[in-house]
Short mmCIF file of C-alpha atoms and ligand atoms in Angstrom, two decimals:
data_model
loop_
_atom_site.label_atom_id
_atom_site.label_comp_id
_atom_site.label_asym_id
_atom_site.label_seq_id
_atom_site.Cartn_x
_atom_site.Cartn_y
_atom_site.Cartn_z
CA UNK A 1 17.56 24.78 3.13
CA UNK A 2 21.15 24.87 3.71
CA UNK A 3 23.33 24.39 0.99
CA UNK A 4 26.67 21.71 0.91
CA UNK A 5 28.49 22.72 -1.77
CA UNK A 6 28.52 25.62 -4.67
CA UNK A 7 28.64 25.02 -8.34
CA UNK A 8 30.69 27.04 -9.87
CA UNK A 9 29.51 27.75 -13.86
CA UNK A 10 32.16 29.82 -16.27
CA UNK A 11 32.05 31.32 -19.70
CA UNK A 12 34.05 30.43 -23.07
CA UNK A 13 32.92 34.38 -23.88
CA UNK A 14 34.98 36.27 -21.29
CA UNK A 15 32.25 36.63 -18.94
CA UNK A 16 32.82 36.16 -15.32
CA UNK A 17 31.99 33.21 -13.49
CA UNK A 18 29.07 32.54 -11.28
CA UNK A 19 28.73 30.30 -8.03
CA UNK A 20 25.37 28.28 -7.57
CA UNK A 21 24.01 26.88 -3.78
CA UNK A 22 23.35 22.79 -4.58
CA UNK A 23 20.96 21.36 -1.95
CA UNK A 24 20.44 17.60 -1.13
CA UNK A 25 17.43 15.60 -0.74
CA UNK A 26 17.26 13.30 2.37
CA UNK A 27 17.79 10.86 -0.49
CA UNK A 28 18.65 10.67 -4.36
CA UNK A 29 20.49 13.07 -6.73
CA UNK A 30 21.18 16.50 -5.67
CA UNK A 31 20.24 20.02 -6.84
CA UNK A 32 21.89 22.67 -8.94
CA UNK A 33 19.95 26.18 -7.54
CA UNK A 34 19.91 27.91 -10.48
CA UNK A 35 17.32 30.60 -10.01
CA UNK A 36 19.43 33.44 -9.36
CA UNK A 37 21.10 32.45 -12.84
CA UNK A 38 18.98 34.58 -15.08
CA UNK A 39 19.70 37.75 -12.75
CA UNK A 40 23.24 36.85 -12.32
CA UNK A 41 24.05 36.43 -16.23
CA UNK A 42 21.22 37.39 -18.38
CA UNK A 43 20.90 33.69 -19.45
CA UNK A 44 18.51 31.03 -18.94
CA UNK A 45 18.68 26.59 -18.63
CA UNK A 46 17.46 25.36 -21.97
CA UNK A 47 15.77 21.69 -20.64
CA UNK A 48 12.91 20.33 -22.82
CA UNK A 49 11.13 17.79 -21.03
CA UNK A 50 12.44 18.61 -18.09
CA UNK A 51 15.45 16.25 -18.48
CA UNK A 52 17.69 17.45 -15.47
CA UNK A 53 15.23 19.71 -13.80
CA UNK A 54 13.97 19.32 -10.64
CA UNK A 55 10.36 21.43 -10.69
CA UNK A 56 9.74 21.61 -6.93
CA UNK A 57 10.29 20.63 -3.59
CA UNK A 58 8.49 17.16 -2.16
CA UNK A 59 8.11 15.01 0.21
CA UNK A 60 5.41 12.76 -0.96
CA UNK A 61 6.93 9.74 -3.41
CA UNK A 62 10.71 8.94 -3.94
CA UNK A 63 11.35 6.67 -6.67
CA UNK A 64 14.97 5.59 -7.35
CA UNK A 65 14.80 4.80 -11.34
CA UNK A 66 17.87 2.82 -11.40
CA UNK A 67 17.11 0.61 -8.14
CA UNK A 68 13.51 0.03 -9.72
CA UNK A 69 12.29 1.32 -5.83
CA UNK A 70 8.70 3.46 -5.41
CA UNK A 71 8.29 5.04 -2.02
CA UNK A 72 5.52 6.97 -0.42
CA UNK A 73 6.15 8.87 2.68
CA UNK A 74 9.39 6.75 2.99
CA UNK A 75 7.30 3.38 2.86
CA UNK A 76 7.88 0.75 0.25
CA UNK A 77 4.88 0.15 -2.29
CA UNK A 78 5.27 -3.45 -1.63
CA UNK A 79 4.61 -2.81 1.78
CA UNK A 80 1.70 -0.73 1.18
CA UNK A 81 -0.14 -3.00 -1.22
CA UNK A 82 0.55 -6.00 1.17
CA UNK A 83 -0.97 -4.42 3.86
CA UNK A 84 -3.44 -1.39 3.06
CA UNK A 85 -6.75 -0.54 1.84
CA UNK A 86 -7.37 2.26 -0.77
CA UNK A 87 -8.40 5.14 1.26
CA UNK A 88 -5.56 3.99 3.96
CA UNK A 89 -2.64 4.59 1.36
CA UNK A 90 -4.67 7.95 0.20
CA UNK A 91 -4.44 9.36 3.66
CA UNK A 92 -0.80 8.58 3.75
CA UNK A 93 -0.43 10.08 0.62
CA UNK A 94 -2.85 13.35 1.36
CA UNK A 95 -1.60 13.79 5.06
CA UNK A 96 1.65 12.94 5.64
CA UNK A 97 1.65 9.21 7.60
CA UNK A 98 -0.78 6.28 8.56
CA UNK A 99 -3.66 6.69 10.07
CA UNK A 100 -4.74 5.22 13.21
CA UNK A 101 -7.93 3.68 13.50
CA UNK A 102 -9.73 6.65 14.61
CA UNK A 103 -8.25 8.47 12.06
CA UNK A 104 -8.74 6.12 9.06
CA UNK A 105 -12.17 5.78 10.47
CA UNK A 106 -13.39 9.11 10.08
CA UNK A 107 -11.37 9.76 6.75
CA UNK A 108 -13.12 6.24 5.05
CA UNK A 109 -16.17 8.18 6.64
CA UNK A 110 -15.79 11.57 5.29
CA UNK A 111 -15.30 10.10 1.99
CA UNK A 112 -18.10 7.71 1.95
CA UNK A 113 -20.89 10.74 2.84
CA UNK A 114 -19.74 12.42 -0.50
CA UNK A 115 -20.10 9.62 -3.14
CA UNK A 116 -22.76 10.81 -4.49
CA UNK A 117 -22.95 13.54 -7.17
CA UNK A 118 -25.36 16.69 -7.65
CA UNK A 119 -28.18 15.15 -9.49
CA UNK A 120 -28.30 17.56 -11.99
CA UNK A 121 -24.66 16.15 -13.02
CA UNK A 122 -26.70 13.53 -14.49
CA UNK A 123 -27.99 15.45 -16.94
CA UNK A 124 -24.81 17.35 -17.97
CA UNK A 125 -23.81 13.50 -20.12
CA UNK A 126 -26.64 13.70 -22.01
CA UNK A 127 -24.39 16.43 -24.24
CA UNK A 128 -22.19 14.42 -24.73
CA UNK A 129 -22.10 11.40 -27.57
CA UNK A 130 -22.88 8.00 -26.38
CA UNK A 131 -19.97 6.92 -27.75
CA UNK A 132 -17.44 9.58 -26.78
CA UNK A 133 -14.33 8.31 -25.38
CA UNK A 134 -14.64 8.05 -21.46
CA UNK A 135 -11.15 10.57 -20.74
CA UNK A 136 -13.10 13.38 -22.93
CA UNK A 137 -15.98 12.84 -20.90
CA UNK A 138 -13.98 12.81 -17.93
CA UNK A 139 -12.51 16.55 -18.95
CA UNK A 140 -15.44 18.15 -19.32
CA UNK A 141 -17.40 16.54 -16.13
CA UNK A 142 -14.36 16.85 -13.76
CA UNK A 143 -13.88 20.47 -14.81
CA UNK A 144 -17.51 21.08 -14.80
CA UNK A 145 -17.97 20.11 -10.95
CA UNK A 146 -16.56 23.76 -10.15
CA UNK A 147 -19.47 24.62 -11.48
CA UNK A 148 -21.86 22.30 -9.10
CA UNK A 149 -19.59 22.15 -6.00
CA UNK A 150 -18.70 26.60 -6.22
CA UNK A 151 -18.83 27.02 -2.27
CA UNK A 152 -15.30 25.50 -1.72
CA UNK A 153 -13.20 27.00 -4.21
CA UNK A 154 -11.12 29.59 -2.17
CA UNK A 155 -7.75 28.10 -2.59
CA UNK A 156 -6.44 29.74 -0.06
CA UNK A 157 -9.15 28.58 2.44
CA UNK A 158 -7.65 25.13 4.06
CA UNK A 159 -11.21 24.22 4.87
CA UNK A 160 -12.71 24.55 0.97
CA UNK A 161 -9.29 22.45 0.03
CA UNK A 162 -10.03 19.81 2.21
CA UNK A 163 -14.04 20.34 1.25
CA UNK A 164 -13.04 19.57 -2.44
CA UNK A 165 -10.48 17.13 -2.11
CA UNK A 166 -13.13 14.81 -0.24
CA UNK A 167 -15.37 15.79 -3.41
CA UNK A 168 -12.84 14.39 -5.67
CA UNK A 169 -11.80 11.55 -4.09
CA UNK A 170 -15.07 10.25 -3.21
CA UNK A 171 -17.02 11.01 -6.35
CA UNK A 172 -14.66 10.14 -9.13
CA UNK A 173 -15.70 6.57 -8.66
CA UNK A 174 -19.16 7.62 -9.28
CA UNK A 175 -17.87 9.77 -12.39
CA UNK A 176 -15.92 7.28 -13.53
CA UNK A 177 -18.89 4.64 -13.31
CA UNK A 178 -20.88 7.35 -14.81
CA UNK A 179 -19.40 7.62 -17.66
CA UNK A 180 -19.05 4.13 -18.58
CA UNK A 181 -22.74 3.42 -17.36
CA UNK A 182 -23.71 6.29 -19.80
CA UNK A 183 -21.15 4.85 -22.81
CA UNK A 184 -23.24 1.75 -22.70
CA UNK A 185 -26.57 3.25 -22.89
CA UNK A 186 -27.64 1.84 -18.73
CA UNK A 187 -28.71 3.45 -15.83
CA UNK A 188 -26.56 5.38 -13.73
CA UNK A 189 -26.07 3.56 -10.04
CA UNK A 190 -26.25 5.48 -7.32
CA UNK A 191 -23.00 4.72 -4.87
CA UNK A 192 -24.20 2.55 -1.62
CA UNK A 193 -22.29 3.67 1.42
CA UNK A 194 -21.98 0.48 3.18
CA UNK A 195 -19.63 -0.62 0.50
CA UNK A 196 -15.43 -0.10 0.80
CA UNK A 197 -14.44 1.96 -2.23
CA UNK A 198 -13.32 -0.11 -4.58
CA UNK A 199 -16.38 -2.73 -4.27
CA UNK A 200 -18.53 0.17 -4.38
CA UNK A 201 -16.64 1.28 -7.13
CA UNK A 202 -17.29 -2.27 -9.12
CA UNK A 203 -20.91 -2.15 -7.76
CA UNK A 204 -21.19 1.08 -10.08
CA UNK A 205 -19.58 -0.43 -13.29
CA UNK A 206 -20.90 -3.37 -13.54
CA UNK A 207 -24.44 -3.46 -11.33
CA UNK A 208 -27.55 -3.14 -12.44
CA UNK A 209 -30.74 -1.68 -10.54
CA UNK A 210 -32.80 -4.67 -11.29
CA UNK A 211 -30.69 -7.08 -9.63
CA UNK A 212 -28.24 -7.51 -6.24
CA UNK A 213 -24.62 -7.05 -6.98
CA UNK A 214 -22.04 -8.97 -5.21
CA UNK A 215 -18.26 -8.12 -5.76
CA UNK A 216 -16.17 -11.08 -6.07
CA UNK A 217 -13.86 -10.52 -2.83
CA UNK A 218 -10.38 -11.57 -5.04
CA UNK A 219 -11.23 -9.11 -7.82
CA UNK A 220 -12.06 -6.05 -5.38
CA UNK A 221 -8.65 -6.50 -4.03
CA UNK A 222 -6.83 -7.63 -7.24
CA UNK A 223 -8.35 -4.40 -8.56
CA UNK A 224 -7.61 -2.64 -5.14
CA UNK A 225 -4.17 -3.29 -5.63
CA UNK A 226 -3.71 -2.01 -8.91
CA UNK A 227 -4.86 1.43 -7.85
CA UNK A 228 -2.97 1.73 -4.72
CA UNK A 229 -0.27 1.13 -7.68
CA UNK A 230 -1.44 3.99 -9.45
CA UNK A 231 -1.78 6.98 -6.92
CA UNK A 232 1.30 8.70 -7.12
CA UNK A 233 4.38 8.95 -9.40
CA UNK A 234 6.18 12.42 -8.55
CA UNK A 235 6.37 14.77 -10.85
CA UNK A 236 5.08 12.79 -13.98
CA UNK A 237 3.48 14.71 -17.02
CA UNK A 238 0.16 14.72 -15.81
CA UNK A 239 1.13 15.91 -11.79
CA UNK A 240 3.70 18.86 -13.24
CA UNK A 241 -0.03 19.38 -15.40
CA UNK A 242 -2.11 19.59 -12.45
CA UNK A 243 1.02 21.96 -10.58
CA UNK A 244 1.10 24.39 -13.42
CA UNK A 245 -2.56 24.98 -13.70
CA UNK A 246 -2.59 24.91 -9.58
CA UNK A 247 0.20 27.69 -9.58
CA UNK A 248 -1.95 30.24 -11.11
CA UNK A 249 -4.69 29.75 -8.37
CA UNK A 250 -6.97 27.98 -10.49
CA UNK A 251 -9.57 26.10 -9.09
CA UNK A 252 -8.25 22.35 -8.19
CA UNK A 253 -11.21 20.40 -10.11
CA UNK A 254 -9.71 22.66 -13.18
CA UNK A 255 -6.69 21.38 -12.10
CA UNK A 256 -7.80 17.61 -11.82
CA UNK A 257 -9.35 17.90 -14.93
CA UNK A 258 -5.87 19.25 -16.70
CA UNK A 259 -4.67 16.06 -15.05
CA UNK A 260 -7.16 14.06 -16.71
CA UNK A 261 -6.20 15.71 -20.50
CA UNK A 262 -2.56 15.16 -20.04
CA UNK A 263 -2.94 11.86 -18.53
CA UNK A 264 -5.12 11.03 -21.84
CA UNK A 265 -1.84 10.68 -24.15
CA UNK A 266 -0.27 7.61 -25.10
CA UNK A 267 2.89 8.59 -23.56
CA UNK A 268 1.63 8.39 -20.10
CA UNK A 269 -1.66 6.69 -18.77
CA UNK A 270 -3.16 6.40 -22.67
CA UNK A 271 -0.03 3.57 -23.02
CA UNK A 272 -2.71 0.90 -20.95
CA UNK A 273 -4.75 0.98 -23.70
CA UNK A 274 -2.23 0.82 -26.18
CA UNK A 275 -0.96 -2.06 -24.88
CA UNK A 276 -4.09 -3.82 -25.55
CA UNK A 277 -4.34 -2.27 -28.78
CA UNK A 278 -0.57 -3.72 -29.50
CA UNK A 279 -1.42 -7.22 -28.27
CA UNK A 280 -4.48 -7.68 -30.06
CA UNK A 281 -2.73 -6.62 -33.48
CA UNK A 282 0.50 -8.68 -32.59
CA UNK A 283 -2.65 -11.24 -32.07
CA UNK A 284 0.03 -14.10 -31.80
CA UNK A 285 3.46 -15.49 -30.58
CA UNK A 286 4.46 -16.32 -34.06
CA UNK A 287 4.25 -12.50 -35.17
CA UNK A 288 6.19 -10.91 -32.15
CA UNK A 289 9.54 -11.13 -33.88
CA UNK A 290 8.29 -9.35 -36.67
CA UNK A 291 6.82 -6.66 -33.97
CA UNK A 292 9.83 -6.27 -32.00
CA UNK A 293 11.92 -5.83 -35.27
CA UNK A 294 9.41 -2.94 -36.38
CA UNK A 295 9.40 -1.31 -32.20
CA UNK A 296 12.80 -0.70 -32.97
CA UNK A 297 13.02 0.82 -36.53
CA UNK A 298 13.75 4.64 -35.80
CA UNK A 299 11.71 5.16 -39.06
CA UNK A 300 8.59 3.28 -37.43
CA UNK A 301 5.80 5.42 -35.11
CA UNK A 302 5.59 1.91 -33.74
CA UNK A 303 7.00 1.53 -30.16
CA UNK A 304 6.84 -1.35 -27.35
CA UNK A 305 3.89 -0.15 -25.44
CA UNK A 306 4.11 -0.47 -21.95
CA UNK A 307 8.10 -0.15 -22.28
CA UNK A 308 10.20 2.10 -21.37
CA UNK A 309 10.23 4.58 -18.74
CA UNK A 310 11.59 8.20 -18.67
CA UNK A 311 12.54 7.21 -14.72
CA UNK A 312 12.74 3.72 -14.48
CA UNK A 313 16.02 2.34 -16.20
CA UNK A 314 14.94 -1.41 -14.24
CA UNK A 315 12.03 -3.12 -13.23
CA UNK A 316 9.09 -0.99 -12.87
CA UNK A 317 8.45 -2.34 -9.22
CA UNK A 318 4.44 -1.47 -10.24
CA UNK A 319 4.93 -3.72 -13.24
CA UNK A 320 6.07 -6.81 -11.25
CA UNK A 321 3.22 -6.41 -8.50
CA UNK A 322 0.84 -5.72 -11.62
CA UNK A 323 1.59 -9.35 -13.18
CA UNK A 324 1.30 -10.80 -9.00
CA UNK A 325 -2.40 -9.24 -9.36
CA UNK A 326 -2.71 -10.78 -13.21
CA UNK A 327 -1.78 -14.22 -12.11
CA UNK A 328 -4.81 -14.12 -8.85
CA UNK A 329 -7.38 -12.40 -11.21
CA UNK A 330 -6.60 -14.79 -13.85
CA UNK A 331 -6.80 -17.56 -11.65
CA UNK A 332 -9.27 -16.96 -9.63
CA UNK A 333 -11.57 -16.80 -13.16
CA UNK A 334 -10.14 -19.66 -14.34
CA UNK A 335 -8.42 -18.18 -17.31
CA UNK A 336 -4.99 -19.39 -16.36
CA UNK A 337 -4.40 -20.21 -20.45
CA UNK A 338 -5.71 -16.37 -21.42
CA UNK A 339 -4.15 -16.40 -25.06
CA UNK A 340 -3.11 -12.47 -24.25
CA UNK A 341 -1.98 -12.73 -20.90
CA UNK A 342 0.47 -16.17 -22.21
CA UNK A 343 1.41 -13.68 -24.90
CA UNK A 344 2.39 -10.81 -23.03
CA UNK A 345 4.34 -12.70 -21.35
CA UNK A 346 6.37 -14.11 -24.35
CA UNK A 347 6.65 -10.75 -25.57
CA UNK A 348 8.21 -9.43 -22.03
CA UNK A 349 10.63 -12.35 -22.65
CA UNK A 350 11.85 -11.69 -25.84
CA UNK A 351 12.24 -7.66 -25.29
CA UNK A 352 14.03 -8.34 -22.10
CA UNK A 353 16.42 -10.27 -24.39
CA UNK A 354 17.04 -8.35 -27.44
CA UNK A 355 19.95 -6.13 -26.95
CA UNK A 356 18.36 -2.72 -28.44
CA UNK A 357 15.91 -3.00 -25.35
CA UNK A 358 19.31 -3.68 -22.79
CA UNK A 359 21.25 -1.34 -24.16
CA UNK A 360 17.97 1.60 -23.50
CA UNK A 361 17.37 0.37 -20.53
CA UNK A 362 13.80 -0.12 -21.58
CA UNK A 363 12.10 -2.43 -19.14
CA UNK A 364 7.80 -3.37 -18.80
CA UNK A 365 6.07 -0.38 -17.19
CA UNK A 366 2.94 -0.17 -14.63
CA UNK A 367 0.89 0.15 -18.16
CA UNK A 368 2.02 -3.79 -19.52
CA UNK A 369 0.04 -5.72 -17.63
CA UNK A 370 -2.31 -3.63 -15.95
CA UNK A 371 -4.65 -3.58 -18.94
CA UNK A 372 -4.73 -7.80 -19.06
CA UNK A 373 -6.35 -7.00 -15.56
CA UNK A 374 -8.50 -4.88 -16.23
CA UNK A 375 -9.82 -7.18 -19.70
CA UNK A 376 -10.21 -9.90 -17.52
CA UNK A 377 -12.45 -7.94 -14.66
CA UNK A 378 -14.71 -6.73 -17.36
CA UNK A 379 -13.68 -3.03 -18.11
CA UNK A 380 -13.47 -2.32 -21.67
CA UNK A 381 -10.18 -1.24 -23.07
CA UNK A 382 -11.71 2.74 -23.08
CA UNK A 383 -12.20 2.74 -19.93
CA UNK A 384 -8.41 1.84 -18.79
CA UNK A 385 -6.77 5.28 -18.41
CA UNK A 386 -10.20 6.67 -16.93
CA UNK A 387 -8.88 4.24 -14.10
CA UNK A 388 -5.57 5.56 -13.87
CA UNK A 389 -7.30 9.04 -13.17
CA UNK A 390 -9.43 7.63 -10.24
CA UNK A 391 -6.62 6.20 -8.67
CA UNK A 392 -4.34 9.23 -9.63
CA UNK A 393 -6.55 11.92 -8.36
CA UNK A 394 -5.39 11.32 -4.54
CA UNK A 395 -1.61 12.03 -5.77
CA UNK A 396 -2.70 14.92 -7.72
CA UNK A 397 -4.83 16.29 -4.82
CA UNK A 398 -1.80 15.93 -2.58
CA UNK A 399 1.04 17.25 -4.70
CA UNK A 400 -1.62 20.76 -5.48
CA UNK A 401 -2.01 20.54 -1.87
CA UNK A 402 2.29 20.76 -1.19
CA UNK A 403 2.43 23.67 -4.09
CA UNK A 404 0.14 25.58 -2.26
CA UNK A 405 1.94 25.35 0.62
CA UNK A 406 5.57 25.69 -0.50
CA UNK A 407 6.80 29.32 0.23
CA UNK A 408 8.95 29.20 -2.69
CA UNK A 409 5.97 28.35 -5.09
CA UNK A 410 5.28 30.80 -7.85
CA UNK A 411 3.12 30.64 -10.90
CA UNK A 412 4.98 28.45 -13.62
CA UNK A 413 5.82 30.24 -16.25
CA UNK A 414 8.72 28.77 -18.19
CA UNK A 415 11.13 31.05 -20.71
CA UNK A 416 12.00 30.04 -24.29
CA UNK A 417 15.86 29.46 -26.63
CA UNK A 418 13.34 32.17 -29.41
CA UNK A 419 15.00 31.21 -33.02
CA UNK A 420 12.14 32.85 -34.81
CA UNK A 421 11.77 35.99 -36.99
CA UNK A 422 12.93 39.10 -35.41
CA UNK A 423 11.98 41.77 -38.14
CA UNK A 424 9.25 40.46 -40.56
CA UNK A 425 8.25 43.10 -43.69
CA UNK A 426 4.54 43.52 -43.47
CA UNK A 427 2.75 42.91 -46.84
CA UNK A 428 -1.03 44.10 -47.32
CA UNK A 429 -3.27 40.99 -47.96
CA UNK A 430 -4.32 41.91 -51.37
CA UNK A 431 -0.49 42.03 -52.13
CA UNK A 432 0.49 38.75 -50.56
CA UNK A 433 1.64 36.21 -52.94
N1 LIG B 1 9.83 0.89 -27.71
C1 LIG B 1 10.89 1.07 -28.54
N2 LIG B 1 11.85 1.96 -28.33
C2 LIG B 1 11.75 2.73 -27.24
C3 LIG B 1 10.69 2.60 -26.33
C4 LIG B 1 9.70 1.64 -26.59
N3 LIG B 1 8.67 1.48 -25.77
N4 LIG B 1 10.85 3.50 -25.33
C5 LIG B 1 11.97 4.18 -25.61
N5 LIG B 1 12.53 3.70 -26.75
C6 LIG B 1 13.80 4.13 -27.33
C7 LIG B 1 13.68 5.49 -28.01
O1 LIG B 1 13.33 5.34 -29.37
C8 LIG B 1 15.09 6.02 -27.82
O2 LIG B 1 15.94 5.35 -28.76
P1 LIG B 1 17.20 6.13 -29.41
O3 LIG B 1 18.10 6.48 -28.26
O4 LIG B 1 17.77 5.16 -30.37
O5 LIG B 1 16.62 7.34 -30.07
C9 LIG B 1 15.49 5.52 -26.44
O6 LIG B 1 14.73 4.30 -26.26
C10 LIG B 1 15.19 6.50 -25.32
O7 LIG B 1 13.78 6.79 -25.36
P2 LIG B 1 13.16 8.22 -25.12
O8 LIG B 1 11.90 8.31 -25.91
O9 LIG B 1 14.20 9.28 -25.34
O10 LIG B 1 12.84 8.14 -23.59
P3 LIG B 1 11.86 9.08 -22.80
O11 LIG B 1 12.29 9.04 -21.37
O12 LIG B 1 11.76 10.42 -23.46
O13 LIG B 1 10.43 8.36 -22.98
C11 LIG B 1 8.56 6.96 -22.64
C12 LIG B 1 9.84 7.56 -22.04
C13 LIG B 1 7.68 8.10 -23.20
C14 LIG B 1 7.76 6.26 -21.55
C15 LIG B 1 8.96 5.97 -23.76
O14 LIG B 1 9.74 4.93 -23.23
C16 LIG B 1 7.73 5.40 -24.48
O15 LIG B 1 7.19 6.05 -25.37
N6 LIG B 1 7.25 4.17 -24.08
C17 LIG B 1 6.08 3.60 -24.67
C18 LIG B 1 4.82 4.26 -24.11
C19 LIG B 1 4.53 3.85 -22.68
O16 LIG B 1 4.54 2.68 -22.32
N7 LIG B 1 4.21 4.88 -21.85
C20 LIG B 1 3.86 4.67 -20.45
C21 LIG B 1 4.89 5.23 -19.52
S1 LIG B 1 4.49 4.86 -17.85
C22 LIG B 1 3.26 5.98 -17.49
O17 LIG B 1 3.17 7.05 -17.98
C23 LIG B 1 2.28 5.55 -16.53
#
């Protein structure tokens, strides 16, 4: 990387001043280099939550926050969703640009001839309670299929990578399906391969082995779309999650399933359900001026869910192609007068309008309507984020994938601003008071 320009940083204290290399992107802001700064001045950045750092090098997904624009590989999502399957956007994402037919035949091939689990998987639920909540069964049987799946773990064999990315990609439907099949106390269905992923996906969820299953054709792709929508955000919590456990050379289901526990909180992909949660208690119209006023008490836990992004200061673009994919669903199942989706929608309104939401910049995220969706389809409200991690996992795979490859990638290991105790008096226990 060449570098344009040098930042110059100087001292109040009399120390000397020290020049920085600041590289540009192909597009958006640029970058201060500052890891020569600790060697140069005995200092370090002090950035919690990563505010104004930039964590790696990547050329998978640009997203301009202010514009309200999501890119993969330099094409639009709009574009994508318009016109690509699943597994079509996943190779995009995983290798770099579109397939052509031979191509995406052989990678929708690859991926169908490992839907199906180790069979003694199965068994590894049973531990768990029936009623657990799906993303802590998720955890645990994600990060358990290093144990099932241990002849492609060398991460620095490209072959075992690719082996256990198809693994990943192909069975987390079945886990997924798994674990909601198990949550409701039926029998686990085995993936059918001459099924696209997503209706094989729905076969799993909601079939049962006593009778034939057909997917409703609008609802495969409503439900297609909304995971396309969910494969890849940059460096979001749960990606930077699944780099910093990658940059030690752990195993990538470990990784994936670090994903999966950061994606878990309310924050990030936990905010689908929230939503629901939030709409159901708000229950009607009437009530959301009393909400709103309470979302925007600093002395209130209470936010907006689905609200606010730490990127987005406009239109989630995922948002608006999320409430395109609520309108077919709802149509298509006749529930055009759904009392939450007619109430979401009032709430959007009156948010949009109230000047503490302007002023922030807080607009409807990917997570506000996605979970009407997913209601309306069938899938319990537990189930949402365990979604979000199916459709995830191809992003994940892919940005684990760039790490390892990046010559400049070294195990994260962040420093500290220490304000604690620096010479503590030890006490015996018996003489502690
Ligand atoms: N409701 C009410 N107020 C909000 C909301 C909200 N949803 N979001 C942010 N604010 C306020 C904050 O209180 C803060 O106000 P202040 O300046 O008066 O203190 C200001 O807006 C800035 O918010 P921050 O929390 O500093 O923004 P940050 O970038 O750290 O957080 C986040 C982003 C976590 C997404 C936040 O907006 C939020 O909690 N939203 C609700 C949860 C949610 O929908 N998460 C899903 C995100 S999308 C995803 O992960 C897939």
């Amino acid at each position: 990387m060449d570098s344009k320009a040098k930042a110059t940083l100087s001292f109040s204290d009399g120390r000397p001043s020290v020049e920085f290399p600041i590289y540009g992107g192909s597009v958006g802001p640029d970058v201060i280099d500052v890891r020569s700064l600790y060697a140069k001045t005995g200092a370090f950045t002090y950035d919690p939550g990563f505010m104004s750092t930039a964590s790696c090098k990547s050329s998978i997904t640009y997203i301009d926050g202010d514009q309200g624009v999501l890119q993969h590989r330099g094409y639009s999502i709009e574009t994508l969703i318009e016109n690509c399957d699943f597994l079509e956007v996943a190779y995009l994402i995983l290798r770099g640009k579109l397939p052509n037919a031979a191509e995406k035949k052989e990678f929708d091939h690859t991926v169908t001839i490992h839907t199906m689990v180790h069979e003694q998987l199965a068994r590894f639920y049973s531990g768990f309670r029936r009623d657990a909540h799906p993303m802590a069964v998720l955890c645990g049987v994600v990060g358990g299929m290093a144990a099932f799946y241990h002849d492609s773990l060398d991460i620095n064999d490209p072959t075992h990578r690719m082996i256990s990315e198809f693994r990943l990609i192909a069975k987390m439907p079945t886990v997924v399906a798994m674990t909601y099949k198990y949550n409701i106390g039926q029998p686990f269905m085995y993936p059918r391969n001459d099924l696209g992923y997503v209706e094989n996906f729905m076969r799993m969820m909601f079939g049962v082995p006593c009778e034939e299953y057909r997917p409703n054709p609008v609802l495969v792709r409503a439900l297609e779309k909304i995971l396309i929508l969910h494969m890849d955000h940059e460096q979001n919590a749960s990606t930077s999650t699944v780099r910093l456990a990658g940059s030690s050379g752990a195993n990538p289901f470990a990784c994936i399933a670090a994903g999966i526990a950061s994606l878990w909180g309310p924050a990030h992909g936990g905010a689908n359900e929230a939503v629901l949660k939030m709409l159901d208690e708000i229950g009607d119209v009437s009530n959301i001026d009393r909400f709103i006023a309470k979302a925007k008490d600093p002395h209130e836990v209470q936010k907006l869910m689905g609200f606010g992004h730490r990127v987005y200061k406009n239109y989630d673009p995922r948002a608006r192609l999320i409430q395109g994919a609520c309108h077919d669903v709802l149509a298509e199942l006749g529930l055009e007068d759904n009392k939450m989706f007619k109430l979401a929608m009032a709430l959007e309104k009156v948010a949009l309008e109230d000047e503490y939401f302007v002023k922030r910049k807080l607009f409807p995220n990917v997570d506000f309507y996605s979970g009407i969706v997913y209601k309306a389809l069938g899938i319990p409200v537990s189930m949402f984020t365990a979604l979000f991690a199916l459709a995830r996992t191809v992003g994940w795979i892919a940005q684990w994938n760039e790490m390892i490859g990046d010559a400049d990638q070294k195990i994260g290991r962040p420093r500290q601003l220490f304000l604690g105790e620096t010479a503590a008096k030890f006490v015996p226990l018996a003489q502690r008071r």
